[in-house]
Amino acid sequence: MTRLVILGGFLGAGKTTVLLQAARRLIHRGYKVGYVTNDQGAQLVDTAMAAATDIPVVEIAGGCFCCRYSELTTALQTLQTQVAPDIILAEPVGSCTDLVATVIKPLALQGGYDFAPLSILADSTAAPQALGPTVGYLQAKQWEEAQLILLNKIDMAAPRQLARWEQEIQSQRPDCPIYRMSGQSGDGLDTWLEVVLGRQSTDPTSLIIDYDLYAQAEERLGWLNACGQVRANQLSDMGFWVEELARQMASGLRDQGLAVAHLKILALDGATVCKGSLVGQVWTWDRPAGPAHVSHGWEFVLNLRAVAAPASLEEGLWKSLAQNQAMHGARYYITHLEAFVPLAPKPVHRVA
């Protein structure tokens, strides 16, 4: 029976990096692996990144797993048909919670899957409640239903910051195991894999949750997804372009007093891929292009989540592209652009 491993966690926690690392290690061990990505919009960096690494991936767009339940079951069946995976890794939307009642229990009733303990990832470089108490409600509820909590990015956090996070989590979930790990270096990843491969989820508890407050937290977040092509007049450094665009966009939002939850950009030129992420003010490379990959053009995918109105996010994108155009002598061809506030969550099924 296929084992389903769901890794939740708030925006920017590093779920994609962890799951891609996990997928590569599992494939190296001889497992057949499938991957399901999820977002409120379309055109995901996560999906493009997985596809670039030749991991079988299916994307569910337009809502979280619970609101797109039929699409989730179809995606799982697609992987079963095409790959016959031993393990499916599933990454829900970063602002999603109540997974036990709306995803795990309905799938368990349907049958056909063996469930690993629900894992929730936390970013040890961020400040707890950094986006305010309303959005923080989502994070607290994610921890509340976790069967395992993973403290990620330990290679980037100071010891005092790690201790603060563990204290914060233990104050809310003293009964839940906490594992330290780094999705970038892979430290602690094998320990987590042994747990999710060797231990089965048994009767997880459904949350008691206020869906009105859940909806208010979602409404605080603006989402922007964009993709397109860059054509430069002279040879330009693709990695420099990625990081510079991210910093320009984040700086412009901070100047307006707006908080960035997560910004990630992927650029692709043939077989060369680079992808970086900005969480708060911390920039990390998930897959750099190398010391310098110069090119006359590349494709890109950009996903931005911030405590901001969608119009502000779209305006910030156009301003930053204009600055880059002057710097690189580049032309931009936008093939997809959407900026929005997520709809209130309305699960198809909920098993209390």
mmCIF file of C-alpha atoms in Angstrom:
data_model
loop_
_atom_site.group_PDB
_atom_site.id
_atom_site.type_symbol
_atom_site.label_atom_id
_atom_site.label_comp_id
_atom_site.label_asym_id
_atom_site.label_seq_id
_atom_site.Cartn_x
_atom_site.Cartn_y
_atom_site.Cartn_z
ATOM 1 C CA MET A 1 0.000 0.000 0.000
ATOM 2 C CA THR A 2 1.253 3.479 -0.871
ATOM 3 C CA ARG A 3 2.449 5.520 2.105
ATOM 4 C CA LEU A 4 1.224 9.129 2.125
ATOM 5 C CA VAL A 5 3.572 11.598 3.805
ATOM 6 C CA ILE A 6 2.016 15.033 4.372
ATOM 7 C CA LEU A 7 4.358 17.849 5.381
ATOM 8 C CA GLY A 8 2.587 21.057 6.404
ATOM 9 C CA GLY A 9 3.967 24.268 7.816
ATOM 10 C CA PHE A 10 3.637 27.991 7.371
ATOM 11 C CA LEU A 11 4.661 29.987 4.302
ATOM 12 C CA GLY A 12 8.442 30.077 3.950
ATOM 13 C CA ALA A 13 9.151 27.278 6.410
ATOM 14 C CA GLY A 14 11.062 25.377 3.706
ATOM 15 C CA LYS A 15 8.648 22.556 2.872
ATOM 16 C CA THR A 16 9.636 22.269 -0.785
ATOM 17 C CA THR A 17 13.364 22.137 -0.026
ATOM 18 C CA VAL A 18 12.836 19.429 2.596
ATOM 19 C CA LEU A 19 10.539 17.352 0.393
ATOM 20 C CA LEU A 20 12.792 17.533 -2.670
ATOM 21 C CA GLN A 21 15.744 16.463 -0.533
ATOM 22 C CA ALA A 22 13.615 13.667 0.887
ATOM 23 C CA ALA A 23 12.457 12.581 -2.577
ATOM 24 C CA ARG A 24 16.041 12.348 -3.867
ATOM 25 C CA ARG A 25 17.128 10.276 -0.860
ATOM 26 C CA LEU A 26 14.156 7.953 -1.128
ATOM 27 C CA ILE A 27 14.732 7.421 -4.856
ATOM 28 C CA HIS A 28 18.400 6.680 -4.114
ATOM 29 C CA ARG A 29 17.220 4.005 -1.658
ATOM 30 C CA GLY A 30 15.165 2.390 -4.420
ATOM 31 C CA TYR A 31 11.700 3.740 -3.602
ATOM 32 C CA LYS A 32 9.330 4.984 -6.298
ATOM 33 C CA VAL A 33 8.198 8.477 -5.267
ATOM 34 C CA GLY A 34 5.414 10.855 -6.326
ATOM 35 C CA TYR A 35 4.948 14.475 -5.264
ATOM 36 C CA VAL A 36 1.786 16.594 -4.956
ATOM 37 C CA THR A 37 2.096 20.385 -4.753
ATOM 38 C CA ASN A 38 -0.697 22.761 -3.775
ATOM 39 C CA ASP A 39 -1.462 26.472 -3.950
ATOM 40 C CA GLN A 40 -4.274 28.979 -3.936
ATOM 41 C CA GLY A 41 -3.218 30.079 -7.436
ATOM 42 C CA ALA A 42 -1.523 28.574 -10.486
ATOM 43 C CA GLN A 43 2.046 28.533 -11.831
ATOM 44 C CA LEU A 44 4.067 27.371 -8.826
ATOM 45 C CA VAL A 45 7.798 27.572 -8.255
ATOM 46 C CA ASP A 46 7.469 24.301 -6.302
ATOM 47 C CA THR A 47 6.038 22.416 -9.281
ATOM 48 C CA ALA A 48 8.625 23.826 -11.689
ATOM 49 C CA MET A 49 11.424 22.920 -9.278
ATOM 50 C CA ALA A 50 10.207 19.333 -8.884
ATOM 51 C CA ALA A 51 9.761 18.946 -12.641
ATOM 52 C CA ALA A 52 13.298 20.249 -13.207
ATOM 53 C CA THR A 53 14.624 17.471 -10.971
ATOM 54 C CA ASP A 54 12.622 14.768 -12.830
ATOM 55 C CA ILE A 55 10.463 13.887 -9.821
ATOM 56 C CA PRO A 56 6.909 12.902 -10.875
ATOM 57 C CA VAL A 57 4.761 15.809 -9.702
ATOM 58 C CA VAL A 58 1.092 16.800 -9.896
ATOM 59 C CA GLU A 59 -0.062 20.335 -9.059
ATOM 60 C CA ILE A 60 -3.380 21.203 -7.409
ATOM 61 C CA ALA A 61 -4.125 24.892 -7.935
ATOM 62 C CA GLY A 62 -6.950 27.230 -7.043
ATOM 63 C CA GLY A 63 -7.408 26.224 -3.400
ATOM 64 C CA CYS A 64 -6.090 24.091 -0.573
ATOM 65 C CA PHE A 65 -6.373 20.292 -0.461
ATOM 66 C CA CYS A 66 -9.523 20.434 1.668
ATOM 67 C CA CYS A 67 -11.338 22.770 -0.738
ATOM 68 C CA ARG A 68 -10.089 20.887 -3.815
ATOM 69 C CA TYR A 69 -10.642 17.426 -2.427
ATOM 70 C CA SER A 70 -11.777 15.856 -5.702
ATOM 71 C CA GLU A 71 -8.690 17.260 -7.445
ATOM 72 C CA LEU A 72 -6.549 15.807 -4.654
ATOM 73 C CA THR A 73 -7.991 12.329 -5.061
ATOM 74 C CA THR A 74 -7.583 12.612 -8.847
ATOM 75 C CA ALA A 75 -3.952 13.720 -8.437
ATOM 76 C CA LEU A 76 -3.208 10.811 -6.125
ATOM 77 C CA GLN A 77 -4.825 8.405 -8.582
ATOM 78 C CA THR A 78 -2.844 9.924 -11.466
ATOM 79 C CA LEU A 79 0.400 9.220 -9.625
ATOM 80 C CA GLN A 80 -0.790 5.706 -8.806
ATOM 81 C CA THR A 81 -1.507 5.057 -12.474
ATOM 82 C CA GLN A 82 1.595 6.689 -13.945
ATOM 83 C CA VAL A 83 4.214 5.898 -11.312
ATOM 84 C CA ALA A 84 2.772 3.272 -8.920
ATOM 85 C CA PRO A 85 4.706 5.002 -6.118
ATOM 86 C CA ASP A 86 5.725 3.400 -2.859
ATOM 87 C CA ILE A 87 5.580 6.853 -1.261
ATOM 88 C CA ILE A 88 3.670 10.026 -2.121
ATOM 89 C CA LEU A 89 4.943 13.287 -0.633
ATOM 90 C CA ALA A 90 2.212 15.920 -0.301
ATOM 91 C CA GLU A 91 2.787 19.617 0.392
ATOM 92 C CA PRO A 92 -0.332 21.585 1.385
ATOM 93 C CA VAL A 93 -0.658 25.368 1.077
ATOM 94 C CA GLY A 94 1.418 27.152 3.719
ATOM 95 C CA SER A 95 -1.625 28.954 5.139
ATOM 96 C CA CYS A 96 -3.634 25.724 5.411
ATOM 97 C CA THR A 97 -4.569 23.961 8.640
ATOM 98 C CA ASP A 98 -7.209 21.469 9.878
ATOM 99 C CA LEU A 99 -5.621 18.793 7.685
ATOM 100 C CA VAL A 100 -6.565 15.882 9.927
ATOM 101 C CA ALA A 101 -10.322 16.485 9.740
ATOM 102 C CA THR A 102 -10.539 17.647 6.125
ATOM 103 C CA VAL A 103 -7.872 15.595 4.325
ATOM 104 C CA ILE A 104 -6.419 12.709 6.320
ATOM 105 C CA LYS A 105 -9.623 11.281 7.814
ATOM 106 C CA PRO A 106 -11.666 11.537 4.586
ATOM 107 C CA LEU A 107 -8.863 9.809 2.657
ATOM 108 C CA ALA A 108 -8.593 7.157 5.372
ATOM 109 C CA LEU A 109 -12.324 6.449 5.067
ATOM 110 C CA GLN A 110 -11.899 6.174 1.310
ATOM 111 C CA GLY A 111 -9.074 3.654 1.778
ATOM 112 C CA GLY A 112 -6.018 2.772 -0.284
ATOM 113 C CA TYR A 113 -3.336 4.677 1.612
ATOM 114 C CA ASP A 114 -1.076 4.109 4.564
ATOM 115 C CA PHE A 115 -0.571 7.392 6.482
ATOM 116 C CA ALA A 116 2.657 8.607 8.029
ATOM 117 C CA PRO A 117 2.355 10.829 11.136
ATOM 118 C CA LEU A 118 1.365 14.366 10.153
ATOM 119 C CA SER A 119 4.536 16.492 10.164
ATOM 120 C CA ILE A 120 4.567 20.264 10.515
ATOM 121 C CA LEU A 121 7.632 22.351 9.635
ATOM 122 C CA ALA A 122 8.674 25.517 11.479
ATOM 123 C CA ASP A 123 11.235 28.088 10.281
ATOM 124 C CA SER A 124 13.793 28.630 13.050
ATOM 125 C CA THR A 125 15.132 31.817 11.406
ATOM 126 C CA ALA A 126 11.797 33.642 11.657
ATOM 127 C CA ALA A 127 10.319 35.267 14.733
ATOM 128 C CA PRO A 128 7.251 33.447 16.141
ATOM 129 C CA GLN A 129 4.103 35.510 15.490
ATOM 130 C CA ALA A 130 6.137 37.799 13.165
ATOM 131 C CA LEU A 131 3.090 38.409 10.947
ATOM 132 C CA GLY A 132 0.777 39.341 13.784
ATOM 133 C CA PRO A 133 -1.670 37.450 16.012
ATOM 134 C CA THR A 134 -4.385 36.939 13.375
ATOM 135 C CA VAL A 135 -2.067 35.194 10.919
ATOM 136 C CA GLY A 136 -0.329 33.594 13.893
ATOM 137 C CA TYR A 137 -3.588 31.764 14.627
ATOM 138 C CA LEU A 138 -2.963 29.605 11.545
ATOM 139 C CA GLN A 139 0.523 28.694 12.690
ATOM 140 C CA ALA A 140 -0.690 27.831 16.197
ATOM 141 C CA LYS A 141 -3.394 25.560 14.764
ATOM 142 C CA GLN A 142 -0.841 23.852 12.506
ATOM 143 C CA TRP A 143 1.245 22.980 15.568
ATOM 144 C CA GLU A 144 -1.840 21.890 17.490
ATOM 145 C CA GLU A 145 -2.700 19.088 15.065
ATOM 146 C CA ALA A 146 0.901 18.029 14.363
ATOM 147 C CA GLN A 147 2.068 14.556 15.298
ATOM 148 C CA LEU A 148 5.680 15.570 14.595
ATOM 149 C CA ILE A 149 7.116 19.095 14.563
ATOM 150 C CA LEU A 150 10.285 19.776 12.562
ATOM 151 C CA LEU A 151 12.419 22.798 13.418
ATOM 152 C CA ASN A 152 14.008 23.662 10.074
ATOM 153 C CA LYS A 153 16.999 25.797 8.989
ATOM 154 C CA ILE A 154 19.023 24.987 12.101
ATOM 155 C CA ASP A 155 22.204 25.727 10.134
ATOM 156 C CA MET A 156 21.084 29.359 9.739
ATOM 157 C CA ALA A 157 19.717 30.108 13.218
ATOM 158 C CA ALA A 158 21.625 31.199 16.307
ATOM 159 C CA PRO A 159 21.463 28.829 19.327
ATOM 160 C CA ARG A 160 19.409 31.385 21.245
ATOM 161 C CA GLN A 161 16.893 31.567 18.391
ATOM 162 C CA LEU A 162 16.578 27.773 18.273
ATOM 163 C CA ALA A 163 16.012 27.653 22.021
ATOM 164 C CA ARG A 164 13.345 30.345 21.727
ATOM 165 C CA TRP A 165 11.508 28.383 19.059
ATOM 166 C CA GLU A 166 11.618 25.132 21.009
ATOM 167 C CA GLN A 167 10.332 26.918 24.095
ATOM 168 C CA GLU A 168 7.492 28.499 22.067
ATOM 169 C CA ILE A 169 6.490 25.167 20.529
ATOM 170 C CA GLN A 170 6.766 23.198 23.766
ATOM 171 C CA SER A 171 4.608 25.749 25.571
ATOM 172 C CA GLN A 172 1.814 24.935 23.112
ATOM 173 C CA ARG A 173 2.590 21.255 22.408
ATOM 174 C CA PRO A 174 4.512 19.725 25.307
ATOM 175 C CA ASP A 175 3.460 16.250 24.171
ATOM 176 C CA CYS A 176 4.710 16.507 20.559
ATOM 177 C CA PRO A 177 8.172 15.296 19.480
ATOM 178 C CA ILE A 178 10.387 18.064 18.030
ATOM 179 C CA TYR A 179 13.134 17.239 15.537
ATOM 180 C CA ARG A 180 15.851 19.661 14.446
ATOM 181 C CA MET A 181 16.802 19.586 10.784
ATOM 182 C CA SER A 182 18.144 21.509 7.787
ATOM 183 C CA GLY A 183 16.491 21.087 4.428
ATOM 184 C CA GLN A 184 19.501 22.730 2.793
ATOM 185 C CA SER A 185 22.270 20.542 4.205
ATOM 186 C CA GLY A 186 20.128 17.500 4.899
ATOM 187 C CA ASP A 187 21.088 17.349 8.576
ATOM 188 C CA GLY A 188 18.389 15.508 10.513
ATOM 189 C CA LEU A 189 16.525 14.522 7.354
ATOM 190 C CA ASP A 190 17.293 10.807 7.594
ATOM 191 C CA THR A 191 16.069 10.740 11.198
ATOM 192 C CA TRP A 192 12.720 12.200 10.091
ATOM 193 C CA LEU A 193 12.493 9.777 7.146
ATOM 194 C CA GLU A 194 13.013 6.807 9.446
ATOM 195 C CA VAL A 195 10.115 8.021 11.593
ATOM 196 C CA VAL A 196 7.659 8.684 8.745
ATOM 197 C CA LEU A 197 8.564 5.428 7.005
ATOM 198 C CA GLY A 198 8.524 3.303 10.146
ATOM 199 C CA ARG A 199 5.658 4.760 12.155
ATOM 200 C CA GLN A 200 2.006 4.864 11.151
ATOM 201 C CA SER A 201 -0.401 7.655 11.980
ATOM 202 C CA THR A 202 -2.931 6.283 14.440
ATOM 203 C CA ASP A 203 -6.209 8.045 15.160
ATOM 204 C CA PRO A 204 -5.011 11.682 14.861
ATOM 205 C CA THR A 205 -7.170 14.207 16.664
ATOM 206 C CA SER A 206 -9.338 16.632 14.685
ATOM 207 C CA LEU A 207 -8.957 20.284 15.606
ATOM 208 C CA ILE A 208 -11.474 22.471 17.336
ATOM 209 C CA ILE A 209 -11.145 25.486 15.062
ATOM 210 C CA ASP A 210 -12.878 28.813 14.460
ATOM 211 C CA TYR A 211 -13.412 28.963 10.687
ATOM 212 C CA ASP A 212 -14.359 32.644 10.835
ATOM 213 C CA LEU A 213 -10.979 33.464 12.403
ATOM 214 C CA TYR A 214 -9.309 31.089 9.949
ATOM 215 C CA ALA A 215 -10.882 33.061 7.080
ATOM 216 C CA GLN A 216 -9.835 36.408 8.624
ATOM 217 C CA ALA A 217 -6.229 35.183 8.802
ATOM 218 C CA GLU A 218 -6.321 34.136 5.150
ATOM 219 C CA GLU A 219 -7.752 37.526 4.191
ATOM 220 C CA ARG A 220 -4.725 39.261 5.729
ATOM 221 C CA LEU A 221 -2.483 37.654 3.129
ATOM 222 C CA GLY A 222 -2.035 38.816 -0.438
ATOM 223 C CA TRP A 223 -0.804 36.326 -3.063
ATOM 224 C CA LEU A 224 0.955 37.027 -6.333
ATOM 225 C CA ASN A 225 2.002 34.442 -8.938
ATOM 226 C CA ALA A 226 3.785 35.462 -12.121
ATOM 227 C CA CYS A 227 5.777 33.809 -14.844
ATOM 228 C CA GLY A 228 7.340 34.986 -18.055
ATOM 229 C CA GLN A 229 10.489 35.371 -20.101
ATOM 230 C CA VAL A 230 13.507 37.658 -19.868
ATOM 231 C CA ARG A 231 15.446 38.709 -22.948
ATOM 232 C CA ALA A 232 18.610 40.738 -22.309
ATOM 233 C CA ASN A 233 20.539 42.878 -24.783
ATOM 234 C CA GLN A 234 23.832 41.768 -23.278
ATOM 235 C CA LEU A 235 24.923 38.655 -21.423
ATOM 236 C CA SER A 236 23.512 38.838 -17.900
ATOM 237 C CA ASP A 237 24.033 36.806 -14.730
ATOM 238 C CA MET A 238 20.848 34.810 -14.128
ATOM 239 C CA GLY A 239 21.505 34.238 -10.429
ATOM 240 C CA PHE A 240 22.241 37.907 -9.811
ATOM 241 C CA TRP A 241 18.990 38.803 -11.583
ATOM 242 C CA VAL A 242 16.982 36.444 -9.360
ATOM 243 C CA GLU A 243 18.401 37.757 -6.087
ATOM 244 C CA GLU A 244 18.297 41.393 -7.155
ATOM 245 C CA LEU A 245 14.652 41.195 -8.221
ATOM 246 C CA ALA A 246 13.688 39.573 -4.917
ATOM 247 C CA ARG A 247 15.495 42.185 -2.843
ATOM 248 C CA GLN A 248 13.998 45.052 -4.841
ATOM 249 C CA MET A 249 10.474 43.731 -4.409
ATOM 250 C CA ALA A 250 10.915 43.056 -0.690
ATOM 251 C CA SER A 251 12.522 46.451 -0.093
ATOM 252 C CA GLY A 252 9.669 48.226 -1.845
ATOM 253 C CA LEU A 253 7.087 46.436 0.299
ATOM 254 C CA ARG A 254 8.970 47.099 3.531
ATOM 255 C CA ASP A 255 9.146 50.798 2.637
ATOM 256 C CA GLN A 256 5.339 50.723 2.713
ATOM 257 C CA GLY A 257 5.343 48.993 6.098
ATOM 258 C CA LEU A 258 4.233 45.679 4.572
ATOM 259 C CA ALA A 259 5.581 42.314 5.781
ATOM 260 C CA VAL A 260 6.779 39.631 3.348
ATOM 261 C CA ALA A 261 5.797 36.130 4.408
ATOM 262 C CA HIS A 262 7.569 34.376 1.537
ATOM 263 C CA LEU A 263 8.994 35.304 -1.860
ATOM 264 C CA LYS A 264 10.538 32.724 -4.145
ATOM 265 C CA ILE A 265 11.825 32.983 -7.691
ATOM 266 C CA LEU A 266 12.946 30.258 -10.067
ATOM 267 C CA ALA A 267 14.846 30.991 -13.289
ATOM 268 C CA LEU A 268 15.445 28.390 -15.983
ATOM 269 C CA ASP A 269 17.745 28.506 -18.985
ATOM 270 C CA GLY A 270 17.818 25.150 -20.733
ATOM 271 C CA ALA A 271 19.201 22.641 -18.229
ATOM 272 C CA THR A 272 20.396 25.351 -15.826
ATOM 273 C CA VAL A 273 18.074 26.134 -12.924
ATOM 274 C CA CYS A 274 18.460 28.538 -10.038
ATOM 275 C CA LYS A 275 15.928 29.106 -7.300
ATOM 276 C CA GLY A 276 16.069 31.327 -4.251
ATOM 277 C CA SER A 277 13.747 32.269 -1.418
ATOM 278 C CA LEU A 278 13.284 35.312 0.779
ATOM 279 C CA VAL A 279 11.578 34.813 4.150
ATOM 280 C CA GLY A 280 11.419 38.006 6.187
ATOM 281 C CA GLN A 281 14.819 39.481 5.383
ATOM 282 C CA VAL A 282 16.710 36.175 5.068
ATOM 283 C CA TRP A 283 17.710 35.121 1.544
ATOM 284 C CA THR A 284 18.601 31.499 0.801
ATOM 285 C CA TRP A 285 19.553 29.674 -2.370
ATOM 286 C CA ASP A 286 17.752 26.389 -2.880
ATOM 287 C CA ARG A 287 19.484 25.725 -6.173
ATOM 288 C CA PRO A 288 22.027 28.306 -7.329
ATOM 289 C CA ALA A 289 23.067 28.513 -10.951
ATOM 290 C CA GLY A 290 26.731 28.475 -9.908
ATOM 291 C CA PRO A 291 29.314 31.242 -9.537
ATOM 292 C CA ALA A 292 27.927 32.908 -12.634
ATOM 293 C CA HIS A 293 25.599 31.661 -15.319
ATOM 294 C CA VAL A 294 25.393 34.289 -18.009
ATOM 295 C CA SER A 295 22.741 34.216 -20.678
ATOM 296 C CA HIS A 296 20.805 36.391 -23.097
ATOM 297 C CA GLY A 297 17.512 35.098 -21.708
ATOM 298 C CA TRP A 298 15.643 32.732 -19.438
ATOM 299 C CA GLU A 299 12.196 31.822 -18.189
ATOM 300 C CA PHE A 300 11.096 32.606 -14.658
ATOM 301 C CA VAL A 301 8.374 31.774 -12.122
ATOM 302 C CA LEU A 302 7.714 34.059 -9.145
ATOM 303 C CA ASN A 303 5.489 33.443 -6.094
ATOM 304 C CA LEU A 304 4.994 36.132 -3.439
ATOM 305 C CA ARG A 305 2.988 35.930 -0.202
ATOM 306 C CA ALA A 306 2.782 39.008 2.015
ATOM 307 C CA VAL A 307 0.576 40.792 4.527
ATOM 308 C CA ALA A 308 -0.481 43.260 1.850
ATOM 309 C CA ALA A 309 -3.233 44.092 -0.610
ATOM 310 C CA PRO A 310 -2.910 42.296 -3.977
ATOM 311 C CA ALA A 311 -2.703 45.645 -5.805
ATOM 312 C CA SER A 312 0.402 46.553 -3.774
ATOM 313 C CA LEU A 313 2.063 43.282 -4.728
ATOM 314 C CA GLU A 314 1.337 43.761 -8.425
ATOM 315 C CA GLU A 315 2.567 47.356 -8.319
ATOM 316 C CA GLY A 316 5.753 46.193 -6.594
ATOM 317 C CA LEU A 317 6.388 43.621 -9.309
ATOM 318 C CA TRP A 318 6.070 46.134 -12.152
ATOM 319 C CA LYS A 319 8.337 48.644 -10.382
ATOM 320 C CA SER A 320 10.992 46.031 -9.744
ATOM 321 C CA LEU A 321 10.874 44.751 -13.326
ATOM 322 C CA ALA A 322 11.297 48.333 -14.554
ATOM 323 C CA GLN A 323 14.373 48.761 -12.350
ATOM 324 C CA ASN A 324 15.812 45.503 -13.640
ATOM 325 C CA GLN A 325 15.047 46.482 -17.215
ATOM 326 C CA ALA A 326 17.198 49.575 -16.852
ATOM 327 C CA MET A 327 19.980 47.604 -15.132
ATOM 328 C CA HIS A 328 20.153 44.687 -17.572
ATOM 329 C CA GLY A 329 18.788 46.263 -20.729
ATOM 330 C CA ALA A 330 16.200 43.482 -20.595
ATOM 331 C CA ARG A 331 12.788 42.986 -22.125
ATOM 332 C CA TYR A 332 10.058 41.164 -20.209
ATOM 333 C CA TYR A 333 7.266 39.031 -21.594
ATOM 334 C CA ILE A 334 4.762 38.199 -18.855
ATOM 335 C CA THR A 335 2.814 35.051 -19.694
ATOM 336 C CA HIS A 336 0.884 34.684 -16.433
ATOM 337 C CA LEU A 337 0.032 37.144 -13.668
ATOM 338 C CA GLU A 338 -2.481 36.887 -10.834
ATOM 339 C CA ALA A 339 -2.732 38.820 -7.569
ATOM 340 C CA PHE A 340 -5.516 38.014 -5.124
ATOM 341 C CA VAL A 341 -6.681 37.329 -1.585
ATOM 342 C CA PRO A 342 -7.566 33.664 -0.931
ATOM 343 C CA LEU A 343 -11.222 32.794 -0.582
ATOM 344 C CA ALA A 344 -12.515 31.709 2.806
ATOM 345 C CA PRO A 345 -11.780 27.997 3.363
ATOM 346 C CA LYS A 346 -14.784 25.737 2.752
ATOM 347 C CA PRO A 347 -13.795 22.083 3.108
ATOM 348 C CA VAL A 348 -15.596 19.555 0.943
ATOM 349 C CA HIS A 349 -15.463 17.018 3.817
ATOM 350 C CA ARG A 350 -14.814 17.441 7.519
ATOM 351 C CA VAL A 351 -14.625 14.467 9.876
ATOM 352 C CA ALA A 352 -14.705 15.904 13.396
#
